[in-house]
Tab-separated table of C-alpha atoms (C1' of nucleotides) in Angstrom:
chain	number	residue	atom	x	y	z
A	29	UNK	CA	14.386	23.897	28.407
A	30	UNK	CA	13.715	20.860	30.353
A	31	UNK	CA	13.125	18.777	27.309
A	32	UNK	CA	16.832	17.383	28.065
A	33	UNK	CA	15.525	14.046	29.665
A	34	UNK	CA	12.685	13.756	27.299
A	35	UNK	CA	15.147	13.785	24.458
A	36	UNK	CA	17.456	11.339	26.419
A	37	UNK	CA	14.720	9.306	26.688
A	38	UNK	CA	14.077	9.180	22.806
A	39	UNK	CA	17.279	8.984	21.947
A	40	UNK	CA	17.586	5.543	23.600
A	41	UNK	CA	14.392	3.834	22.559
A	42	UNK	CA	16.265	5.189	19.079
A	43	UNK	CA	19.389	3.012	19.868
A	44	UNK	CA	16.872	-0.132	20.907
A	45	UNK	CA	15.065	0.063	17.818
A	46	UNK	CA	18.231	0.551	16.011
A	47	UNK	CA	19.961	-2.179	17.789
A	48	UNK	CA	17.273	-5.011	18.947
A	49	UNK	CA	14.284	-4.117	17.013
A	50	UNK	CA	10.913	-2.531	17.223
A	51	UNK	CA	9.866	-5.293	19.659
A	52	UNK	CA	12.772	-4.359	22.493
A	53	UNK	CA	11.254	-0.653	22.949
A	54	UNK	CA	9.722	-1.468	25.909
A	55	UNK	CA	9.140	1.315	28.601
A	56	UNK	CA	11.381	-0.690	31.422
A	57	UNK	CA	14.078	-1.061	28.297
A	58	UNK	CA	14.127	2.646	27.704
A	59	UNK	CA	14.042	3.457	30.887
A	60	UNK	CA	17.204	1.141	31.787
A	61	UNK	CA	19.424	2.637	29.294
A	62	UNK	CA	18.526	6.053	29.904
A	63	UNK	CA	20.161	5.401	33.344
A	64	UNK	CA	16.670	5.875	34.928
A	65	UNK	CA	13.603	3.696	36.216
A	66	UNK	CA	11.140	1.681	34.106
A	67	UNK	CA	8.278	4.664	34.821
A	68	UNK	CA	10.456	7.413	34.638
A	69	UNK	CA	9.180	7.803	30.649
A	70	UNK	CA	5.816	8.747	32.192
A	71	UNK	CA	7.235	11.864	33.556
A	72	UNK	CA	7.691	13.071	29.790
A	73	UNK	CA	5.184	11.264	27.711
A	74	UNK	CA	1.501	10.732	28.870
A	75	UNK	CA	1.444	6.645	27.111
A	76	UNK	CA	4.078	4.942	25.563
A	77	UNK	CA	2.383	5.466	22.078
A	78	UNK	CA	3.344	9.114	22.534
A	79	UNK	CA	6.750	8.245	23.038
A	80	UNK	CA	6.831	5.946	20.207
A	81	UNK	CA	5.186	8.586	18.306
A	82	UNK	CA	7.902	10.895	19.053
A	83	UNK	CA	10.535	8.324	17.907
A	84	UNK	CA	8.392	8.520	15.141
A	85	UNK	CA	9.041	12.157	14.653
A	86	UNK	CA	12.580	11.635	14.948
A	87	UNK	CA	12.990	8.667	12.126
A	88	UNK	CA	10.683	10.785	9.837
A	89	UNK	CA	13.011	13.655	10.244
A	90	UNK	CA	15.421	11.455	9.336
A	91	UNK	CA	13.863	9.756	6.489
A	92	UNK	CA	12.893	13.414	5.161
A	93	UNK	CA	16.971	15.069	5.328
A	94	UNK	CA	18.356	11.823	3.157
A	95	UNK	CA	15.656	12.017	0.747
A	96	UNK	CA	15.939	16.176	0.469
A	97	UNK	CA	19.841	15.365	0.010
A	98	UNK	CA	19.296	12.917	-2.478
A	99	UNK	CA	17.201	15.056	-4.544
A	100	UNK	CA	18.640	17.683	-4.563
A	101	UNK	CA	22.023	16.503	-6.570
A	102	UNK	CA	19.766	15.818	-9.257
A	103	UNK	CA	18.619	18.479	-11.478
A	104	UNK	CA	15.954	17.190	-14.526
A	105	UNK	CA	12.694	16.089	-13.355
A	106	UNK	CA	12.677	12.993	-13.731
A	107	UNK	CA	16.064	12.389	-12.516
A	108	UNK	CA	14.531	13.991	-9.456
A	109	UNK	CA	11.861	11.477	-10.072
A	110	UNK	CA	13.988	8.623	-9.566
A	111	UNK	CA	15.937	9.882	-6.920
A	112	UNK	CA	13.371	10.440	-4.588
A	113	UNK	CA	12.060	7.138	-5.194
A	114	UNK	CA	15.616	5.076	-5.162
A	115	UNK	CA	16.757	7.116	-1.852
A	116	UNK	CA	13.290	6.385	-0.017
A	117	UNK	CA	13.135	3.233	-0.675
A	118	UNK	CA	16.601	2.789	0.160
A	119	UNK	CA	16.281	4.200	3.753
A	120	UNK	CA	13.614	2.221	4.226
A	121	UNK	CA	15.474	-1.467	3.417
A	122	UNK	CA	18.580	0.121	5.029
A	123	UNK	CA	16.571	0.729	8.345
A	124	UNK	CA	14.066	-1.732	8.913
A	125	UNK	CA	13.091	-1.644	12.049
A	126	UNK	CA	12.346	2.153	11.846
A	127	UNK	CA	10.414	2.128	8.830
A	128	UNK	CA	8.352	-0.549	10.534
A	129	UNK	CA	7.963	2.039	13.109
A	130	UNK	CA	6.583	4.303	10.845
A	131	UNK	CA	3.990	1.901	9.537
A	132	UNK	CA	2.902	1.292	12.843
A	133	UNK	CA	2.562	4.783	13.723
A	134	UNK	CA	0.813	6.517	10.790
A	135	UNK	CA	-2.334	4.893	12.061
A	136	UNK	CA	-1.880	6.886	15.474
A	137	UNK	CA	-1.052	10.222	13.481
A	138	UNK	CA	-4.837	11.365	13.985
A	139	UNK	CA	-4.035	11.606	18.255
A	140	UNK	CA	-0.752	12.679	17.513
A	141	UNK	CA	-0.328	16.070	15.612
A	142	UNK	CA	3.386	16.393	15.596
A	143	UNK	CA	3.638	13.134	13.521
A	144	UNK	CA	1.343	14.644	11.017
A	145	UNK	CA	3.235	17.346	11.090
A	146	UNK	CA	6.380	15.204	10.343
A	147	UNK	CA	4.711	13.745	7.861
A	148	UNK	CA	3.944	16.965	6.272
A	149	UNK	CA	7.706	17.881	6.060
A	150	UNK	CA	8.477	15.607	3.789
A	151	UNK	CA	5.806	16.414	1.452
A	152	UNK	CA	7.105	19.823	1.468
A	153	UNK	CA	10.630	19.045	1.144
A	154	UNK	CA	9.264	16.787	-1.873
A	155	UNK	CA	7.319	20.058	-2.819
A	156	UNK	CA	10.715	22.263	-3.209
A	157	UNK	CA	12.366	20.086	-5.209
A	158	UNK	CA	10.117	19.792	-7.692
A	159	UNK	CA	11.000	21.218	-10.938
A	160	UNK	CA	11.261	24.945	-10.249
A	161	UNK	CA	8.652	25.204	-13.104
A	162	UNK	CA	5.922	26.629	-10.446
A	163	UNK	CA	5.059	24.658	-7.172
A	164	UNK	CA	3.737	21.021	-7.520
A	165	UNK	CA	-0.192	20.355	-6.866
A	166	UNK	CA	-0.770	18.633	-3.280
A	167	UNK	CA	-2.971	16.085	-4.669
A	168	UNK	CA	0.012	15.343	-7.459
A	169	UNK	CA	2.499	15.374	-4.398
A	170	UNK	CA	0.699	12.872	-2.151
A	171	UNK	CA	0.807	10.505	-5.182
A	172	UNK	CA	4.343	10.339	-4.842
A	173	UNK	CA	3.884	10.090	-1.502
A	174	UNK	CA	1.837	6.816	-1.890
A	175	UNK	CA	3.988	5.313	-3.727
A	176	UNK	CA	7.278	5.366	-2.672
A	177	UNK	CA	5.269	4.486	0.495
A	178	UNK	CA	4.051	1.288	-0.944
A	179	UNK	CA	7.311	0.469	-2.849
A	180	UNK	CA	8.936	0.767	0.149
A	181	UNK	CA	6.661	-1.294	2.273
A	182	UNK	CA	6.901	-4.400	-0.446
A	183	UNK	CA	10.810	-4.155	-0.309
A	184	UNK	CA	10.754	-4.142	3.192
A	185	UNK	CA	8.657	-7.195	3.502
A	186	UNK	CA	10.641	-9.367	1.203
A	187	UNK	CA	7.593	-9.118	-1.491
A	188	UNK	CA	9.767	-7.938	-4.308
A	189	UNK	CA	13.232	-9.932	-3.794
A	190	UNK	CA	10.587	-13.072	-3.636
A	191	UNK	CA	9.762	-12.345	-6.935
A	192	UNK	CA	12.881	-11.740	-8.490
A	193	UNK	CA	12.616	-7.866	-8.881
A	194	UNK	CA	14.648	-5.522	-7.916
A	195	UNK	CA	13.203	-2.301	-6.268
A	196	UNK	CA	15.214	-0.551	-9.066
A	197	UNK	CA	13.292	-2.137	-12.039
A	198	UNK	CA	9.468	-1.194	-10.306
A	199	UNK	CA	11.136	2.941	-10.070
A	200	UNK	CA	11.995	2.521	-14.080
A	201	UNK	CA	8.349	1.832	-14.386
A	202	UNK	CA	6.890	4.517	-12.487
A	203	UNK	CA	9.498	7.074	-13.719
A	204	UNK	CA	9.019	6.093	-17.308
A	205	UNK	CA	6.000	8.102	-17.859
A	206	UNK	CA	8.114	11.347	-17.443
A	207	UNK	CA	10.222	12.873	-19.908
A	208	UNK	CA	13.887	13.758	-19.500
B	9	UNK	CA	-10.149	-32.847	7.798
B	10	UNK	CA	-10.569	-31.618	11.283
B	11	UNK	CA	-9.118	-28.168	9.876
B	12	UNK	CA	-13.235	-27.145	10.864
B	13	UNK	CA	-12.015	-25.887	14.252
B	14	UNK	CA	-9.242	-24.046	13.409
B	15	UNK	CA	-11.526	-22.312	10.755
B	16	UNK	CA	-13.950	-21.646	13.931
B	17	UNK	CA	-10.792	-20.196	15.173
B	18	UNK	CA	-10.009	-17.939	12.614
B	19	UNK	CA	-13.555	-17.305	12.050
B	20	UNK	CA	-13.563	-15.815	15.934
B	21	UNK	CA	-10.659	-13.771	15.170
B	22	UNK	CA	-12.075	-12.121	12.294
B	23	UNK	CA	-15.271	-11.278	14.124
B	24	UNK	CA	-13.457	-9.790	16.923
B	25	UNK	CA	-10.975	-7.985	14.666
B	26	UNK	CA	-13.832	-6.478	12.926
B	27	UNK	CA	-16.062	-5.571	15.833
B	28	UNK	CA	-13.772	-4.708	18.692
B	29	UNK	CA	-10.374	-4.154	16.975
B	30	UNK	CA	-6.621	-5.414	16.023
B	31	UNK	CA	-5.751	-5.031	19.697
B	32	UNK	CA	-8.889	-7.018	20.890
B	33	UNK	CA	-7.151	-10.581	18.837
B	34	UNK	CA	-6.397	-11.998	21.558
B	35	UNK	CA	-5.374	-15.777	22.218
B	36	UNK	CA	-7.717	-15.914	25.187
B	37	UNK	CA	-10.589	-14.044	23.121
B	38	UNK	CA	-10.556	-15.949	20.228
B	39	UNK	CA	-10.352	-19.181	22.304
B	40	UNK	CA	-13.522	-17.945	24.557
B	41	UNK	CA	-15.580	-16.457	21.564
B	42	UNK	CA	-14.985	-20.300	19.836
B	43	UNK	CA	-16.387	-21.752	22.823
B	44	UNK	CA	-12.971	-23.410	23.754
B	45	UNK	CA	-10.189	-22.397	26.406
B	46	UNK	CA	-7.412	-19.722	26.322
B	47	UNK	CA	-4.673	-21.887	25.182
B	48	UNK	CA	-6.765	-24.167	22.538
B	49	UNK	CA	-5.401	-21.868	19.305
B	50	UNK	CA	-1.966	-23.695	20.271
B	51	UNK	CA	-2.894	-26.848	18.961
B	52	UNK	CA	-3.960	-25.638	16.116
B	53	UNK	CA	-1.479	-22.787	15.183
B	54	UNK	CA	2.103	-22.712	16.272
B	55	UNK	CA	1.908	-19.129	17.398
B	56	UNK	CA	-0.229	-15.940	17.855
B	57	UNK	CA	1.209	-14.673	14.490
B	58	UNK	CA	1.057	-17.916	12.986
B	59	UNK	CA	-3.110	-17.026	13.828
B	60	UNK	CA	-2.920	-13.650	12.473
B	61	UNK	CA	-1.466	-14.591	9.600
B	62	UNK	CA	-4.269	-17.125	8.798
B	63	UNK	CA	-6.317	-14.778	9.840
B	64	UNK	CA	-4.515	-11.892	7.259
B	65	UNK	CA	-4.659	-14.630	4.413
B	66	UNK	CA	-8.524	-14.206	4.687
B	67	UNK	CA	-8.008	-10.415	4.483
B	68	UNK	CA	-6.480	-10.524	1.556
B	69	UNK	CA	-8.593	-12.989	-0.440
B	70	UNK	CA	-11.645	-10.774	0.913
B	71	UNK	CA	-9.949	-7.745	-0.411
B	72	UNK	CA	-8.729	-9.555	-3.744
B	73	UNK	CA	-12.064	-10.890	-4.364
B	74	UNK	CA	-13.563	-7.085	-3.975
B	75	UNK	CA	-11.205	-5.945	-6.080
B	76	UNK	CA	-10.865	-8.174	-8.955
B	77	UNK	CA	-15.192	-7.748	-8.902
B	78	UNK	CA	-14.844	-3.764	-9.290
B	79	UNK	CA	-11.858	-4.440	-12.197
B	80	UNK	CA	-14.332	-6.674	-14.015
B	81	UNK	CA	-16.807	-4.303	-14.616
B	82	UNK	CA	-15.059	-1.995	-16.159
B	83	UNK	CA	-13.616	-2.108	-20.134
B	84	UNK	CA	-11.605	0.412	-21.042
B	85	UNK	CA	-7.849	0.134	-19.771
B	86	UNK	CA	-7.988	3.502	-17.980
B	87	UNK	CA	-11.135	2.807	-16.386
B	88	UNK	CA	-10.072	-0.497	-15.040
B	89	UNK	CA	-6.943	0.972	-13.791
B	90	UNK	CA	-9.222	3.576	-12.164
B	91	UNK	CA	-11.809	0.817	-10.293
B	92	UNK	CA	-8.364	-0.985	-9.083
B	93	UNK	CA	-7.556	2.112	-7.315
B	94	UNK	CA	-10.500	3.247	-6.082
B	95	UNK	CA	-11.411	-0.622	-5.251
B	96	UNK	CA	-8.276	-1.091	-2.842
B	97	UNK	CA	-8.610	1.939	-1.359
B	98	UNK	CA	-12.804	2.264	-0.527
B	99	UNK	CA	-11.785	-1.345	0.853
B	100	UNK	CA	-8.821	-0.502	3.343
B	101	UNK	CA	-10.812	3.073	4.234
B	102	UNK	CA	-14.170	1.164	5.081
B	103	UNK	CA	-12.394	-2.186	6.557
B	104	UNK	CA	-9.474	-0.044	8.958
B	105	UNK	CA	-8.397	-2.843	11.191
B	106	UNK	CA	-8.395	-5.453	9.299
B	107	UNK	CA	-6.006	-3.451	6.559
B	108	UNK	CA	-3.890	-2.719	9.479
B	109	UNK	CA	-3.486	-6.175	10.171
B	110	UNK	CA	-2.254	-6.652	6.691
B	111	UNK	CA	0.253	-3.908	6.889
B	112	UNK	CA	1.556	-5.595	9.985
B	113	UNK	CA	1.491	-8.907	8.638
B	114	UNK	CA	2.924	-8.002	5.623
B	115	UNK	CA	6.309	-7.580	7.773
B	116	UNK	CA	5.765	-11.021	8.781
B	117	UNK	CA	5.459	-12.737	4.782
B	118	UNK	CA	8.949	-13.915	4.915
B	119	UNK	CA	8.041	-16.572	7.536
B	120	UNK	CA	4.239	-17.124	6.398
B	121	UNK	CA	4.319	-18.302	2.894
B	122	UNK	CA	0.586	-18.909	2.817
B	123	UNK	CA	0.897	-15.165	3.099
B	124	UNK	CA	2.683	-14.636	0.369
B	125	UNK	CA	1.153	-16.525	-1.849
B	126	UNK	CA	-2.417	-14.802	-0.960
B	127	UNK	CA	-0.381	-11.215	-1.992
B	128	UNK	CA	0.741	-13.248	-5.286
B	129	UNK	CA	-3.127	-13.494	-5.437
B	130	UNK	CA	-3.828	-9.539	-5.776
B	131	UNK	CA	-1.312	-9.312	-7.933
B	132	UNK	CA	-2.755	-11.962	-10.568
B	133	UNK	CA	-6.110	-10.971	-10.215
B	134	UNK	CA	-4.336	-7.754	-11.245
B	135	UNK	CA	-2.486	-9.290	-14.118
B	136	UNK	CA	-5.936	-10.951	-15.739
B	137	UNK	CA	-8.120	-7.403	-15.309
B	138	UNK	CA	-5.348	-6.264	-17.522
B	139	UNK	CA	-5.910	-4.640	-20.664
B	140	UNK	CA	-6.508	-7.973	-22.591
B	141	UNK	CA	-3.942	-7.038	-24.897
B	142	UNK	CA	-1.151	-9.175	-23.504
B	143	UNK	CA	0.262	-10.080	-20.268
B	144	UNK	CA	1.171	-7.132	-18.103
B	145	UNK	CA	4.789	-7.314	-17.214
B	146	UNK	CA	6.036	-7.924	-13.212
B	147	UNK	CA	7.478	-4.930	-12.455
B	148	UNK	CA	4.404	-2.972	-13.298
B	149	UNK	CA	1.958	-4.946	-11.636
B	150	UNK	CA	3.792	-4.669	-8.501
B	151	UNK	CA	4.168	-0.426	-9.515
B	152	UNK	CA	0.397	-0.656	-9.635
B	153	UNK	CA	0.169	-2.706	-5.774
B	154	UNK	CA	2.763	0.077	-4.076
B	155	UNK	CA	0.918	2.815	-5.515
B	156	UNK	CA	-2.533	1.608	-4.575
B	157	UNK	CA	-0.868	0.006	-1.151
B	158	UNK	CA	1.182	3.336	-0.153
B	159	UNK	CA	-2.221	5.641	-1.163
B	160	UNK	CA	-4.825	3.279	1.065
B	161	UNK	CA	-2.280	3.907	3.934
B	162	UNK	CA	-2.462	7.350	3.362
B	163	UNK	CA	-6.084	7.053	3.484
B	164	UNK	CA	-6.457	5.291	6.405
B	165	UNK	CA	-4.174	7.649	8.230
B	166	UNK	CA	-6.120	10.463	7.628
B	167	UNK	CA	-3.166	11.744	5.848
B	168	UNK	CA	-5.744	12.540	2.998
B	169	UNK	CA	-8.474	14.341	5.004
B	170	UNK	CA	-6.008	16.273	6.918
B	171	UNK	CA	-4.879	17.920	3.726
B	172	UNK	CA	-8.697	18.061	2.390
B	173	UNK	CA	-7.818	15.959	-0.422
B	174	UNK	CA	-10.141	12.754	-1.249
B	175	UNK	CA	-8.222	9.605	-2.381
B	176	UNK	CA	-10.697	10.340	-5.753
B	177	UNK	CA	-8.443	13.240	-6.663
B	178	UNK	CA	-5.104	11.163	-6.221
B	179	UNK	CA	-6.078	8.513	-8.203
B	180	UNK	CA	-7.297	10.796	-10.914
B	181	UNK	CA	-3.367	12.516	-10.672
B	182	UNK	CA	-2.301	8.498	-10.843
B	183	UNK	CA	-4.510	7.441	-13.635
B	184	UNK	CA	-3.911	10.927	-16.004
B	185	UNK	CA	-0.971	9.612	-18.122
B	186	UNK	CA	-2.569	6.560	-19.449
B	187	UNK	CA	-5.311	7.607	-22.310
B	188	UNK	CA	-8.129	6.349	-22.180
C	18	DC	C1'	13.565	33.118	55.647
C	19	DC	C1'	10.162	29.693	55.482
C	20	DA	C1'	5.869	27.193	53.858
C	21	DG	C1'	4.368	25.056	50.069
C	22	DC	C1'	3.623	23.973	45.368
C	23	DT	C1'	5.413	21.826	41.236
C	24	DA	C1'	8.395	19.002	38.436
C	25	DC	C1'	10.781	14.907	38.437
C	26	DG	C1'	11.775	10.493	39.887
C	27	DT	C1'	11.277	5.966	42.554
C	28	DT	C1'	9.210	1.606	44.308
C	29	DG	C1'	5.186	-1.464	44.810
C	30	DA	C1'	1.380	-3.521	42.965
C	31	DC	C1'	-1.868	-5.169	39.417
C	32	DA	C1'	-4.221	-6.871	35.239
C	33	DT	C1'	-3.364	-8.518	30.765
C	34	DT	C1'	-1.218	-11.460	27.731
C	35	DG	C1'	1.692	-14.920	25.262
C	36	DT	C1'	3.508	-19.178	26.253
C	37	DC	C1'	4.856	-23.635	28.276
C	38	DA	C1'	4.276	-27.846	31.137
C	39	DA	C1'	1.450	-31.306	32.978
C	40	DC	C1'	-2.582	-33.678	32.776
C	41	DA	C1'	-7.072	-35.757	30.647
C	42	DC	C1'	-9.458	-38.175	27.256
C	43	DA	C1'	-11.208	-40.183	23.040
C	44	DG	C1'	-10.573	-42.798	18.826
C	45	DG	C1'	-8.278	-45.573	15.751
C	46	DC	C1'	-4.327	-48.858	14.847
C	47	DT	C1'	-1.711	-53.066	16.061
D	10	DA	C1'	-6.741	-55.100	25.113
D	11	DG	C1'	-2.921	-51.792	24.889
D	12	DC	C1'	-1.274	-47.667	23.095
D	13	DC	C1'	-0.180	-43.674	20.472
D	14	DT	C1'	-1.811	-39.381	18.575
D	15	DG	C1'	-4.732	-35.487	18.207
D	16	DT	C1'	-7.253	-32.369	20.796
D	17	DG	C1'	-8.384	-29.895	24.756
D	18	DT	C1'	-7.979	-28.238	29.719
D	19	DT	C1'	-5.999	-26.067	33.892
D	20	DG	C1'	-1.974	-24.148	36.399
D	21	DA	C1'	1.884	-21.416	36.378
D	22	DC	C1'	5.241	-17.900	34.818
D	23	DA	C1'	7.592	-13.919	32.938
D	24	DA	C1'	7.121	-9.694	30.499
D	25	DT	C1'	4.843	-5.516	30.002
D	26	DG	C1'	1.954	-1.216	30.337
D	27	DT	C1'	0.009	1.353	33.746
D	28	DC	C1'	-1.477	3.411	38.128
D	29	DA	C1'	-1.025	4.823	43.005
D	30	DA	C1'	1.666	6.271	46.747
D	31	DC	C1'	5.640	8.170	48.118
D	32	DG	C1'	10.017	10.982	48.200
D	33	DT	C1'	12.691	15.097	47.067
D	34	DA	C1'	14.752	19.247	45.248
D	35	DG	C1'	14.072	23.771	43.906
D	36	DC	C1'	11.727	27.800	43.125
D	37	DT	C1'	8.009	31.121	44.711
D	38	DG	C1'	5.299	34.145	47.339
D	39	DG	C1'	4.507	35.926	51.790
DNA sequence: CCAGCTACGTTGACATTGTCAACACAGGCT
DNA sequence: AGCCTGTGTTGACAATGTCAACGTAGCTGG
């Protein structure tokens, strides 16, 4: 498998985004600390959206194994609930710059199917730790989806903290609805 | 006020968001579509996302003003919660660029307060479609604004389609546990 | 064994774009 | 009148995504 360069290659714009920001993955940058030239990322991904949207991939991955893990120490449903919610939204403030990666990308994940498939993951990891009372609608899954999408996007931008509220206080809300 | 040309200016901006795309903003565009040169935006805004964020402030109070209509027509508590959803989201879904430009600006709040203050707006348009029966509390007005946030991104995406779910049957999942 | 194709990588060049500096000009204030 | 300030213009520059042309190593089929 020749993927080895391709996975070089995303592993550093990784490390920029991790370590300047969404704005210093830049082809040349990635390029650079791959120990190769500024076009050598054409040689592996057709645009540099694809290679973002592989980074995507990556964070999503990510994103998906600390939420599973956070989930699944928890064993009543709405403990599972709250979990979900508190460890997404936590990833997200903890890594900025990637979740603002994933914003960016989810309106490319129509010309970019492995995205959508990463996406899909972590429905499905939602999906298995549900309550083990029978598997969870989709329609009932993408809801959670949504929101701990939303929640996370107004803690990232500073929406919440500028109102005094903690991210914790908007999860008591939304979990309150379900019983112990 | 001379503020009339940098209205033109976001005016321009708008139109080209809306006919040709986030990506065709440009400085130079917006300058030539106002009838002025490339660089005249600069005495008028400090920056290009000092323009977009103007330009996302509209957005929002286009979006809020949709929204608060649909609320108003509605009585019961459920059913109002139901219109807010279903509002937001036919808004983002039939208006895609410009809600992408409020995702991305929304990462930008913290430096744009005019921004934040037009999101404060959404969420007190919220606050007085509430049920009439007292002021809503904070924390689940901005519960309400992830939910309906995270699910129009979802939307937009495709996220929705892709599964062969309509946003209708989330929101009925989001609006089952309050009666009616 | 050799000709040649393919995968991978490099340099050069280009258009676009955000941004700044230098200049022009008009109107109101002193 | 003299001048400052707001507004606008053109020229220039660096960064960036992208393409074209070129090089090269290695495997493949004859």
């Amino acid at each position: 498998m020749m993927d080895d360069t391709r996975t070089r290659l995303v592993e550093s714009a990784l490390r920029l985004l991790r370590e300047e920001g969404l704005d210093a993955v830049t082809l040349r940058a990635v390029g650079d600390l791959t120990g190769l030239s500024r076009t050598a990322p054409y040689r592996h991904f057709t645009d540099k959206t694809a290679l973002l949207a592989a980074l995507a991939v990556r964070v999503i991955a990510d994103l998906s194994a600390h939420v599973a893990a956070a989930i699944s120490q928890e064993a009543g449903r709405r403990d599972r609930l709250r979990a979900f919610y508190l460890s997404y939204v936590k990833y997200a403030t903890a890594h900025r710059e990637e979740y603002r990666l994933v914003f960016a990308s989810e309106f490319l994940a129509g010309h970019h199917p492995e995205l959508e498939e990463a996406i899909d993951q972590v429905t499905t990891a939602l999906g298995m730790a549900g309550t083990g009372e029978g598997p969870v609608p989709k329609a009932q899954l993408m809801a959670l989806l949504s929101t701990a999408h939303g929640l996370a996007e107004l803690a990232v931008a500073g929406q919440l903290a500028h109102k005094g509220i903690g991210y914790g206080d908007i999860v008591d809300v939304l979990v309150a609805p379900y019983g112990g």
